[in-house]
Coordinates of C-alpha atoms and ligand atoms in Angstrom, one line a residue:
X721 CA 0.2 26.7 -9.0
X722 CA -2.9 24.4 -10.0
X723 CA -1.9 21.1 -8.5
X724 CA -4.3 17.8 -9.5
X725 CA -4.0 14.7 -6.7
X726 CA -4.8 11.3 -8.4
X727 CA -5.7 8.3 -6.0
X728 CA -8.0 5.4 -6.8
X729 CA -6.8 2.7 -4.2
X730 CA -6.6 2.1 -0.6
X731 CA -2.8 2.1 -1.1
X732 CA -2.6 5.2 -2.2
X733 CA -4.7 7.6 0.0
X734 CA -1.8 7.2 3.2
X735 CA 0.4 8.3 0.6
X736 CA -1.9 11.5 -1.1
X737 CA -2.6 13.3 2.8
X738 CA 0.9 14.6 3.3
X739 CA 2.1 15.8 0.5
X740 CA -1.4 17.3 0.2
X741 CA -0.6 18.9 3.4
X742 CA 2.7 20.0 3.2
X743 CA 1.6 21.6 -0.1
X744 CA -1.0 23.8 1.9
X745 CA 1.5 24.6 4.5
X746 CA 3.3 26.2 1.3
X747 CA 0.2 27.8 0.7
X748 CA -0.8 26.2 -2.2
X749 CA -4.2 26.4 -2.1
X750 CA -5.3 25.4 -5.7
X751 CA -5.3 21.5 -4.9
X752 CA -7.4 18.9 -6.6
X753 CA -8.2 15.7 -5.1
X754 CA -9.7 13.0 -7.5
X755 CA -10.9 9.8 -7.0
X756 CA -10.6 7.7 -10.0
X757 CA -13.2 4.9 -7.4
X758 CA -11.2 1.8 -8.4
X759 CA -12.0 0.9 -4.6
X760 CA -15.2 2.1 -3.7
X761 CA -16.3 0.0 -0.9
X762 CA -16.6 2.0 2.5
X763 CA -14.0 0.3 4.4
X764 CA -12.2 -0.3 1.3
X765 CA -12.0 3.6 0.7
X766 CA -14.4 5.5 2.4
X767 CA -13.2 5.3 6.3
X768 CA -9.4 6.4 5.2
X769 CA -10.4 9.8 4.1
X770 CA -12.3 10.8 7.3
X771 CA -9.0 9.1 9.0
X772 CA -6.3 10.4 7.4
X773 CA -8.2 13.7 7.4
X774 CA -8.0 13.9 3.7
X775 CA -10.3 16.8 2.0
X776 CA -13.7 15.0 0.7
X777 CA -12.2 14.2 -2.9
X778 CA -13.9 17.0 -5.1
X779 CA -13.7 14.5 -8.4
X780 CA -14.8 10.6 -8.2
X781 CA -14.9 9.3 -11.8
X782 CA -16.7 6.0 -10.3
X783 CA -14.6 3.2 -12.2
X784 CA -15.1 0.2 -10.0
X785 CA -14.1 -3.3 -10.9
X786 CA -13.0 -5.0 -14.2
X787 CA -10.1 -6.6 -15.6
X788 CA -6.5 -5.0 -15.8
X789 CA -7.2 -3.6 -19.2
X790 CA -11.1 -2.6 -18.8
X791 CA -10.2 -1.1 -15.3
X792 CA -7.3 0.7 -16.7
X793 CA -8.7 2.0 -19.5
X794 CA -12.2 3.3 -18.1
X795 CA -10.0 5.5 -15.9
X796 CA -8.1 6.9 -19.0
X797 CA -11.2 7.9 -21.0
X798 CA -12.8 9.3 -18.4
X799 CA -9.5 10.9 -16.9
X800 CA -8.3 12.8 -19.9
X801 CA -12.1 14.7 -20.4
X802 CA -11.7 15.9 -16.7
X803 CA -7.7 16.8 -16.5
X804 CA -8.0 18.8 -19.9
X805 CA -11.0 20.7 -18.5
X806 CA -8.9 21.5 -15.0
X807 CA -5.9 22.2 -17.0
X808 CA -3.5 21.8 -13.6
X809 CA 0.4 22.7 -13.5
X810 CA 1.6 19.4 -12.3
X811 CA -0.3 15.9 -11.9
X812 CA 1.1 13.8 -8.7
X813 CA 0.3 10.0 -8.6
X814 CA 0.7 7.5 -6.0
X815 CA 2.4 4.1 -6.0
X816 CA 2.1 1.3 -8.4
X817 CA -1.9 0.7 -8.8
X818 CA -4.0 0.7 -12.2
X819 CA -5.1 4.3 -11.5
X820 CA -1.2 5.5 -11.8
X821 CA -0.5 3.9 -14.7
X822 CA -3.9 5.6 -16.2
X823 CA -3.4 8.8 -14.9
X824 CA 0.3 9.0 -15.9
X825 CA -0.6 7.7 -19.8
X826 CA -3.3 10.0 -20.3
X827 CA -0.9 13.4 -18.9
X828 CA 2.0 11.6 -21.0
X829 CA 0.4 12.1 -24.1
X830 CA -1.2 15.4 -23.5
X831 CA 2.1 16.9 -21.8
X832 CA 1.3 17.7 -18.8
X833 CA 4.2 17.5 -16.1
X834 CA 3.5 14.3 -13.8
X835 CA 5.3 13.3 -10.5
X836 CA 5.2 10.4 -9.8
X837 CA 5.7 9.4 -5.7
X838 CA 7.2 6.4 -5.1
X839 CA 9.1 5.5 -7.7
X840 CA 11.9 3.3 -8.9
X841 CA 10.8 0.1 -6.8
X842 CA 10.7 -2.5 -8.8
X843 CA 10.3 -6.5 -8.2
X844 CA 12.0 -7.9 -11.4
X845 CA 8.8 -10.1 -11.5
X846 CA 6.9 -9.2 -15.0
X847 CA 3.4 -11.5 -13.7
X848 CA 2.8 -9.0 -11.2
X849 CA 0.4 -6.0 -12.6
X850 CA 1.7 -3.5 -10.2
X851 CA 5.2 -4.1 -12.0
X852 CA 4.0 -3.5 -15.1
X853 CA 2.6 -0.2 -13.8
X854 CA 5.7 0.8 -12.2
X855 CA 7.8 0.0 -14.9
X856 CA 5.7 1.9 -17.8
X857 CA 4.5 5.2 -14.9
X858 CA 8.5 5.6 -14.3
X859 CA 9.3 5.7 -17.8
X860 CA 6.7 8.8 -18.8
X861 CA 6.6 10.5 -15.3
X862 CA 8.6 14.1 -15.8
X863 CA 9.2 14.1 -11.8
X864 CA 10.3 11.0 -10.1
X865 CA 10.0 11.0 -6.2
X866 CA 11.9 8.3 -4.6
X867 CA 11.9 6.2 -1.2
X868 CA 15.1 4.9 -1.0
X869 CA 18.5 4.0 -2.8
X870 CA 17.8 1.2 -4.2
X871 CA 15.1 3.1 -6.4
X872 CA 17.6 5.7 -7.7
X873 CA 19.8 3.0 -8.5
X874 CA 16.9 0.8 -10.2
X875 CA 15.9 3.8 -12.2
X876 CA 19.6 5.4 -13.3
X877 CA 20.0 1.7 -14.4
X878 CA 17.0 1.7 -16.9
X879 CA 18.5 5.0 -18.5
X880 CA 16.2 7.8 -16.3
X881 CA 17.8 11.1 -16.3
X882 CA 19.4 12.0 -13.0
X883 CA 18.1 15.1 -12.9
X884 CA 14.6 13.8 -12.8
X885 CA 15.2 11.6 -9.9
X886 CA 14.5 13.1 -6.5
X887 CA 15.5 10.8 -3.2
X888 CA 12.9 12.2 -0.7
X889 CA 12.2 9.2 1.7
X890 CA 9.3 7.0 2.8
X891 CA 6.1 8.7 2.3
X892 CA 4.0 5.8 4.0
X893 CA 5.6 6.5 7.3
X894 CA 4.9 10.3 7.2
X895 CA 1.4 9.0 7.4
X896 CA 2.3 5.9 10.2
X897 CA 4.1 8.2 12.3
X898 CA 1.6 11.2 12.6
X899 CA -1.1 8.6 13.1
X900 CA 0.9 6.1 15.3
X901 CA -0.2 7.5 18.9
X902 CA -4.2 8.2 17.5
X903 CA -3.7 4.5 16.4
X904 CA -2.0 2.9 19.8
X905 CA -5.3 5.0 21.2
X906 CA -7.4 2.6 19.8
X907 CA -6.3 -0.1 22.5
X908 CA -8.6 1.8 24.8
X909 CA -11.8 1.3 22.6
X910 CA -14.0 -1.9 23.3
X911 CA -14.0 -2.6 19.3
X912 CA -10.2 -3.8 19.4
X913 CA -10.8 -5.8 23.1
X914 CA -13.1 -7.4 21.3
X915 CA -10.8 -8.9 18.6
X916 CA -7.9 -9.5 20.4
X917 CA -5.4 -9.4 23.2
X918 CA -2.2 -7.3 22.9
X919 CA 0.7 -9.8 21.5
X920 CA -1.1 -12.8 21.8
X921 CA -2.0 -12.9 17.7
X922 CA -0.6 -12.9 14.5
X923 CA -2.3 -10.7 11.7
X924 CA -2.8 -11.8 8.1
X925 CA -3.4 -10.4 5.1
X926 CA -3.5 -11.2 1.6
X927 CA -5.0 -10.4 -1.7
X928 CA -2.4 -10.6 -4.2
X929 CA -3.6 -12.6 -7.5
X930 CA -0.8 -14.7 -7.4
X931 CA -1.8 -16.0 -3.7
X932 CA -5.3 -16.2 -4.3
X933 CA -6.4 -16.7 -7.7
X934 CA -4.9 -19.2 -7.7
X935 CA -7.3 -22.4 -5.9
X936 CA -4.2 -24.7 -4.9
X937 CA -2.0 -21.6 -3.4
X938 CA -4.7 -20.3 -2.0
X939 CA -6.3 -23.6 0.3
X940 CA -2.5 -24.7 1.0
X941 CA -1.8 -20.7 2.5
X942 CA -5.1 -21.5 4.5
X943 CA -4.8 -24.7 5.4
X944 CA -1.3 -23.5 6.8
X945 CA -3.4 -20.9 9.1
X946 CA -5.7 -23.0 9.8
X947 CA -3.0 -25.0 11.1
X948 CA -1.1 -22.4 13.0
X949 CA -4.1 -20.7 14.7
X950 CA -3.9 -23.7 17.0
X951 CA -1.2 -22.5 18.4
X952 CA -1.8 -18.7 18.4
X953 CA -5.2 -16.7 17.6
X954 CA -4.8 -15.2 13.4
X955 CA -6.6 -12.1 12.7
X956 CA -7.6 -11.8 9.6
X957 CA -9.4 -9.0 7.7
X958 CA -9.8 -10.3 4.4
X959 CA -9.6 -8.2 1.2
X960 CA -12.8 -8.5 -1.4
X961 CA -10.6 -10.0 -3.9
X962 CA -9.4 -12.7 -1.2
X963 CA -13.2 -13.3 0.2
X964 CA -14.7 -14.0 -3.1
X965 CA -11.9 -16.3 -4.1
X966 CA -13.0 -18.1 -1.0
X967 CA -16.5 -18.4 -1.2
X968 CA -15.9 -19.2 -4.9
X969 CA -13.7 -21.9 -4.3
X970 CA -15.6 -23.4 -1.1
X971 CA -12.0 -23.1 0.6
X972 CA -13.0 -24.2 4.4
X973 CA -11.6 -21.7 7.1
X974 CA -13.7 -22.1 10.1
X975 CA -11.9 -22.3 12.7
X976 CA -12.2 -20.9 16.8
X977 CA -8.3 -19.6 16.6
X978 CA -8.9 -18.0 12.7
X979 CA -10.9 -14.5 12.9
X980 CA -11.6 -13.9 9.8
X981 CA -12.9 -9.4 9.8
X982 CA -13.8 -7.1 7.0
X983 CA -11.4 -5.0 5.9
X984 CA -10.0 -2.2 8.5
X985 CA -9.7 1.2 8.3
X986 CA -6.1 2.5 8.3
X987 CA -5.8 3.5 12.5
X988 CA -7.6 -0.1 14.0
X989 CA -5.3 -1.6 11.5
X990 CA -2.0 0.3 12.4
X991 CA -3.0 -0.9 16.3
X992 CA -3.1 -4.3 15.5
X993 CA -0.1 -4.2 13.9
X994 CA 1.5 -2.6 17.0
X995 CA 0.8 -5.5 19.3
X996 CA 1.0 -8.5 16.7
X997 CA 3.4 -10.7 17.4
X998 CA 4.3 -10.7 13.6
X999 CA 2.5 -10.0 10.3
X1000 CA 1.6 -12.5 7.7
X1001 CA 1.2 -10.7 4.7
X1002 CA 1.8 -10.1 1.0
X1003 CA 1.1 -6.6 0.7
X1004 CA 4.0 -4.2 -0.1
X1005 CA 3.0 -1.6 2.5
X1006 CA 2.7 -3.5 5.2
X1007 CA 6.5 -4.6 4.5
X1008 CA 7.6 -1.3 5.5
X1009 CA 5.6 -0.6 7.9
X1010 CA 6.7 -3.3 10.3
X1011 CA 9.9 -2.6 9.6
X1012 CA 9.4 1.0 10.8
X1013 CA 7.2 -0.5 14.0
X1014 CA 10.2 -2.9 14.4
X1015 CA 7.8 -5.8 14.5
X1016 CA 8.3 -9.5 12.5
X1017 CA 7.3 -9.8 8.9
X1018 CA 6.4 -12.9 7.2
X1019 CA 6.1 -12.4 3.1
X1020 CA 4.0 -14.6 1.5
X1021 CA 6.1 -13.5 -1.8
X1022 CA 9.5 -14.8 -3.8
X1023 CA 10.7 -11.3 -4.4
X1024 CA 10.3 -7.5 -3.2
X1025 CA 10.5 -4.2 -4.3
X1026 CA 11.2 -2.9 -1.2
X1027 CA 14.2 -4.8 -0.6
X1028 CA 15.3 -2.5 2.1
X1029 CA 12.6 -4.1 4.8
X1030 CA 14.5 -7.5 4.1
X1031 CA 18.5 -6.2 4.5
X1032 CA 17.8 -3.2 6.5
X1033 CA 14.5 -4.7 8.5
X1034 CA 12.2 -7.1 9.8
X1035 CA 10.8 -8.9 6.7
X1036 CA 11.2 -12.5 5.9
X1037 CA 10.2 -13.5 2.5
X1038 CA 8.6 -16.8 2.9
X1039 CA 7.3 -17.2 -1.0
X1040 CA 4.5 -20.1 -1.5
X1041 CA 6.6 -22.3 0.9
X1042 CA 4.4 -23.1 3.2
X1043 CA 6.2 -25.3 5.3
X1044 CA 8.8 -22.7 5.6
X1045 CA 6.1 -20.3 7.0
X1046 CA 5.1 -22.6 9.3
X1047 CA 8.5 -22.9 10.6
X1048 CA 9.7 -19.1 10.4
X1049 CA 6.2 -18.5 12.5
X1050 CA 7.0 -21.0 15.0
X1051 CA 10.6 -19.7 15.7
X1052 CA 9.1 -16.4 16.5
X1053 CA 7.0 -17.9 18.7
X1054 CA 9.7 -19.0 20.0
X1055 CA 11.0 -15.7 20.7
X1056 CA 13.4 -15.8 18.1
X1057 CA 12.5 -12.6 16.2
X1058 CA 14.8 -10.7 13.5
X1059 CA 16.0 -7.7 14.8
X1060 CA 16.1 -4.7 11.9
X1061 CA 16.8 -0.6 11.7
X1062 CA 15.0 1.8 10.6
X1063 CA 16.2 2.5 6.7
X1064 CA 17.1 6.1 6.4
X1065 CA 14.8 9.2 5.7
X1066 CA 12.0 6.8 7.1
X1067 CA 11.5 10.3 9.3
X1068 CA 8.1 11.5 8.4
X1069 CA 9.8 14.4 6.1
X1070 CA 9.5 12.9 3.0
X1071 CA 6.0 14.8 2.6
X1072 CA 8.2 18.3 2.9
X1073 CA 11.0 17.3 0.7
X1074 CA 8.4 16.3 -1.9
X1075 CA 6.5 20.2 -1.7
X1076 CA 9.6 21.5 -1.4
X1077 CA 10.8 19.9 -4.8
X1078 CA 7.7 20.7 -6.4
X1079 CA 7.9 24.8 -5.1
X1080 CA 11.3 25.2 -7.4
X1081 CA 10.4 23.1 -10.3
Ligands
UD1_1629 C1 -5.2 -3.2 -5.9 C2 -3.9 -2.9 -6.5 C3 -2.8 -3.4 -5.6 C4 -3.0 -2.9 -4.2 C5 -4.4 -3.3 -3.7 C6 -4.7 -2.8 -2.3 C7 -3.7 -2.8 -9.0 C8 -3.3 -3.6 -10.2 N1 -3.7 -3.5 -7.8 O1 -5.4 -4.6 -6.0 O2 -1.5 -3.0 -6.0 O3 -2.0 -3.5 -3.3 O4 -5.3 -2.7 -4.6 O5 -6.0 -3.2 -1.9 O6 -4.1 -1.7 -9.1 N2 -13.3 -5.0 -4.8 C9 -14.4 -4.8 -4.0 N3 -14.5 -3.5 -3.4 C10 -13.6 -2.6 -3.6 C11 -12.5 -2.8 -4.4 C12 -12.3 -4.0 -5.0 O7 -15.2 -5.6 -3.8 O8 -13.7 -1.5 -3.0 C13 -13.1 -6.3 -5.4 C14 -13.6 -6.4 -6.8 O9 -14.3 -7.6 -7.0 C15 -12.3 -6.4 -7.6 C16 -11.3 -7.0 -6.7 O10 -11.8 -6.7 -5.4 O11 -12.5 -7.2 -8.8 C17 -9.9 -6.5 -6.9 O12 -9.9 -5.1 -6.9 P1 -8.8 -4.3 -7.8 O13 -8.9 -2.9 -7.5 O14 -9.0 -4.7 -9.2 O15 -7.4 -4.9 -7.3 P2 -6.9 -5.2 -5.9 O16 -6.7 -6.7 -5.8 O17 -7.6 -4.5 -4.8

């Protein structure tokens, strides 16, 4: 079996290494890793491959930046010459980015099978791109590998077919879990003394266009950090899309108790997280995985698709309230912190269940 890998953000590549792995330990051995380069950056892209021990991806089409549609269709033209030249059994994408979408149009139309991991979330909110990609990739996929319930239920809902709907679990946490111990290593290393000390911070991130394209959301989110970091040291490794917003706008952020970083790579990031004292964040992944690490998570967001990390664990969505952040970060300061589980099949299987799936198709 010929199986083609597609991944493109830095999203996706915790999600490509363990079904990629599980699929060798089935002895596939005719795997193809391409890189559609949507991020190309080195700590954007680069760093999690060596990390997550990810094979050297043997394809990079070299896409880079643009808008929705010039991003998204520069990976489709230059998808389609390479995928009918490899001619591979079965296509597997990865979350909700503009290289799924692309990858799962282009197979769509020249019918090759697709499986599409992580499917069925959905945030019922049509301005966000990644819901547009979800919406449209679940529709085409042939295979549809899901996380949790609330994705089956999402997708049997729009009219999927059962029978193409697989539950197989979290496959972020397959990655978090192998990694977590490497990860808590890092405390050792001077590089991570030198940022911070253990539970005395909170961590940020952002980079979702509806925070920061926007200059009024953006210096009132800031402002509110700026405003909090006198009470407790932020780190912050800011996204390209977040840093150019700010240098574009002029948006003041120079403060002693706001570290603003570079991006991270994937294991100094995971050991922040361990010793935060809560996450600030509107990234989807980063939902999950302080529910899994059982530590507080502020959403900078009016909706999820992961509802799960909001009923089942830590996650708080905050929206563009600001003074609600301010006051959900001071209460866990306070000690106050919500208390979650982990969901179920959050067990670092999902990877198996997946190759497994894919062996009797
Ligand atoms: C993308 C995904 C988002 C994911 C996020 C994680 C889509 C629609 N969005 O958003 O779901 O959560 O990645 O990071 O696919 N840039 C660089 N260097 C890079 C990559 C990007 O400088 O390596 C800059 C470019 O100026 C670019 C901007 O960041 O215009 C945004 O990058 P893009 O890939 O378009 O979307 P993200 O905001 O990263």
């Amino acid at each position: 079996m010929k199986i083609l890998h597609v991944v493109g953000a830095r999203p996706n590549f915790m999600k490509a290494a363990p079904v990629m792995k599980a699929l060798f330990k089935k002895n596939i051995q005719e795997q193809v890793l391409l890189h559609t380069g949507q991020h190309y950056d080195q700590n954007m892209s680069r760093v999690f491959f060596h990390e997550l021990e990810l094979p050297e991806p043997s394809i990079n089409l070299e896409v880079g930046s643009g808008t929705q549609a010039v991003q998204t269709a520069n990976i489709m033209v230059r998808f389609e010459k390479v995928v009918q030249k490899k001619t591979p059994d079965i296509v597997l994408i990865y979350g909700d980015v503009n290289s799924t979408i692309a990858a799962a149009i282009v197979c769509a139309k020249l019918r090759i099978a697709v499986g599409h991991v992580e499917a069925g979330l959905r945030s019922f909110d049509r301005t966000m791109p990644e819901e547009i990609n979800r919406i449209v990739t679940d529709r085409i996929s042939d295979t549809l590998f899901t996380p949790s319930v609330d994705a089956d239920d999402n997708l049997i809902r729009e009219g999927i077919d059962r029978n193409r709907i697989h539950l197989v679990g979290n496959i972020m946490i397959d990655t978090l879990s192998l990694l977590l111990p490497k990860a808590r290593q890092c405390w050792e290393e001077a590089r991570l003394r030198n940022i911070a000390d253990k539970k005395d911070y909170f961590l940020v991130t952002l980079h979702r266009p509806s925070n920061v394209d926007n200059p009024e959301v953006l210096s009132s989110i800031v402002k509110t950090l700026v405003s909090l970091s006198k009470q407790k040291q932020i780190i912050f490794p800011v996204h390209p899309r977040t840093k150019h917003r700010i240098h574009e706008m002029g948006i003041a952020c120079n403060t002693k108790g706001l570290k603003l970083l570079n991006p991270l790579g994937y294991l100094d990031f995971l050991a922040l997280q361990t010793e935060a004292v809560a996450l600030i964040t509107d990234s989807g992944g980063i939902q999950e995985e302080t529910t899994y690490l059982g530590i507080p998570c502020l959403t900078v967001r009016t909706n999820t698709e992961r509802p799960v990390t909001v009923t089942l664990g830590t996650n708080t969505l905050v929206g563009q309230d600001m003074n609600l952040l301010q006051t959900e970060a001071i209460r866990i300061l306070k000690g106050n912190k919500k208390q979650g589980k982990i969901p179920p099949l959050w067990d670092g299987s999902a990877g198996k269940r997946i190759a497994d799936i894919i062996m009797n198709l």
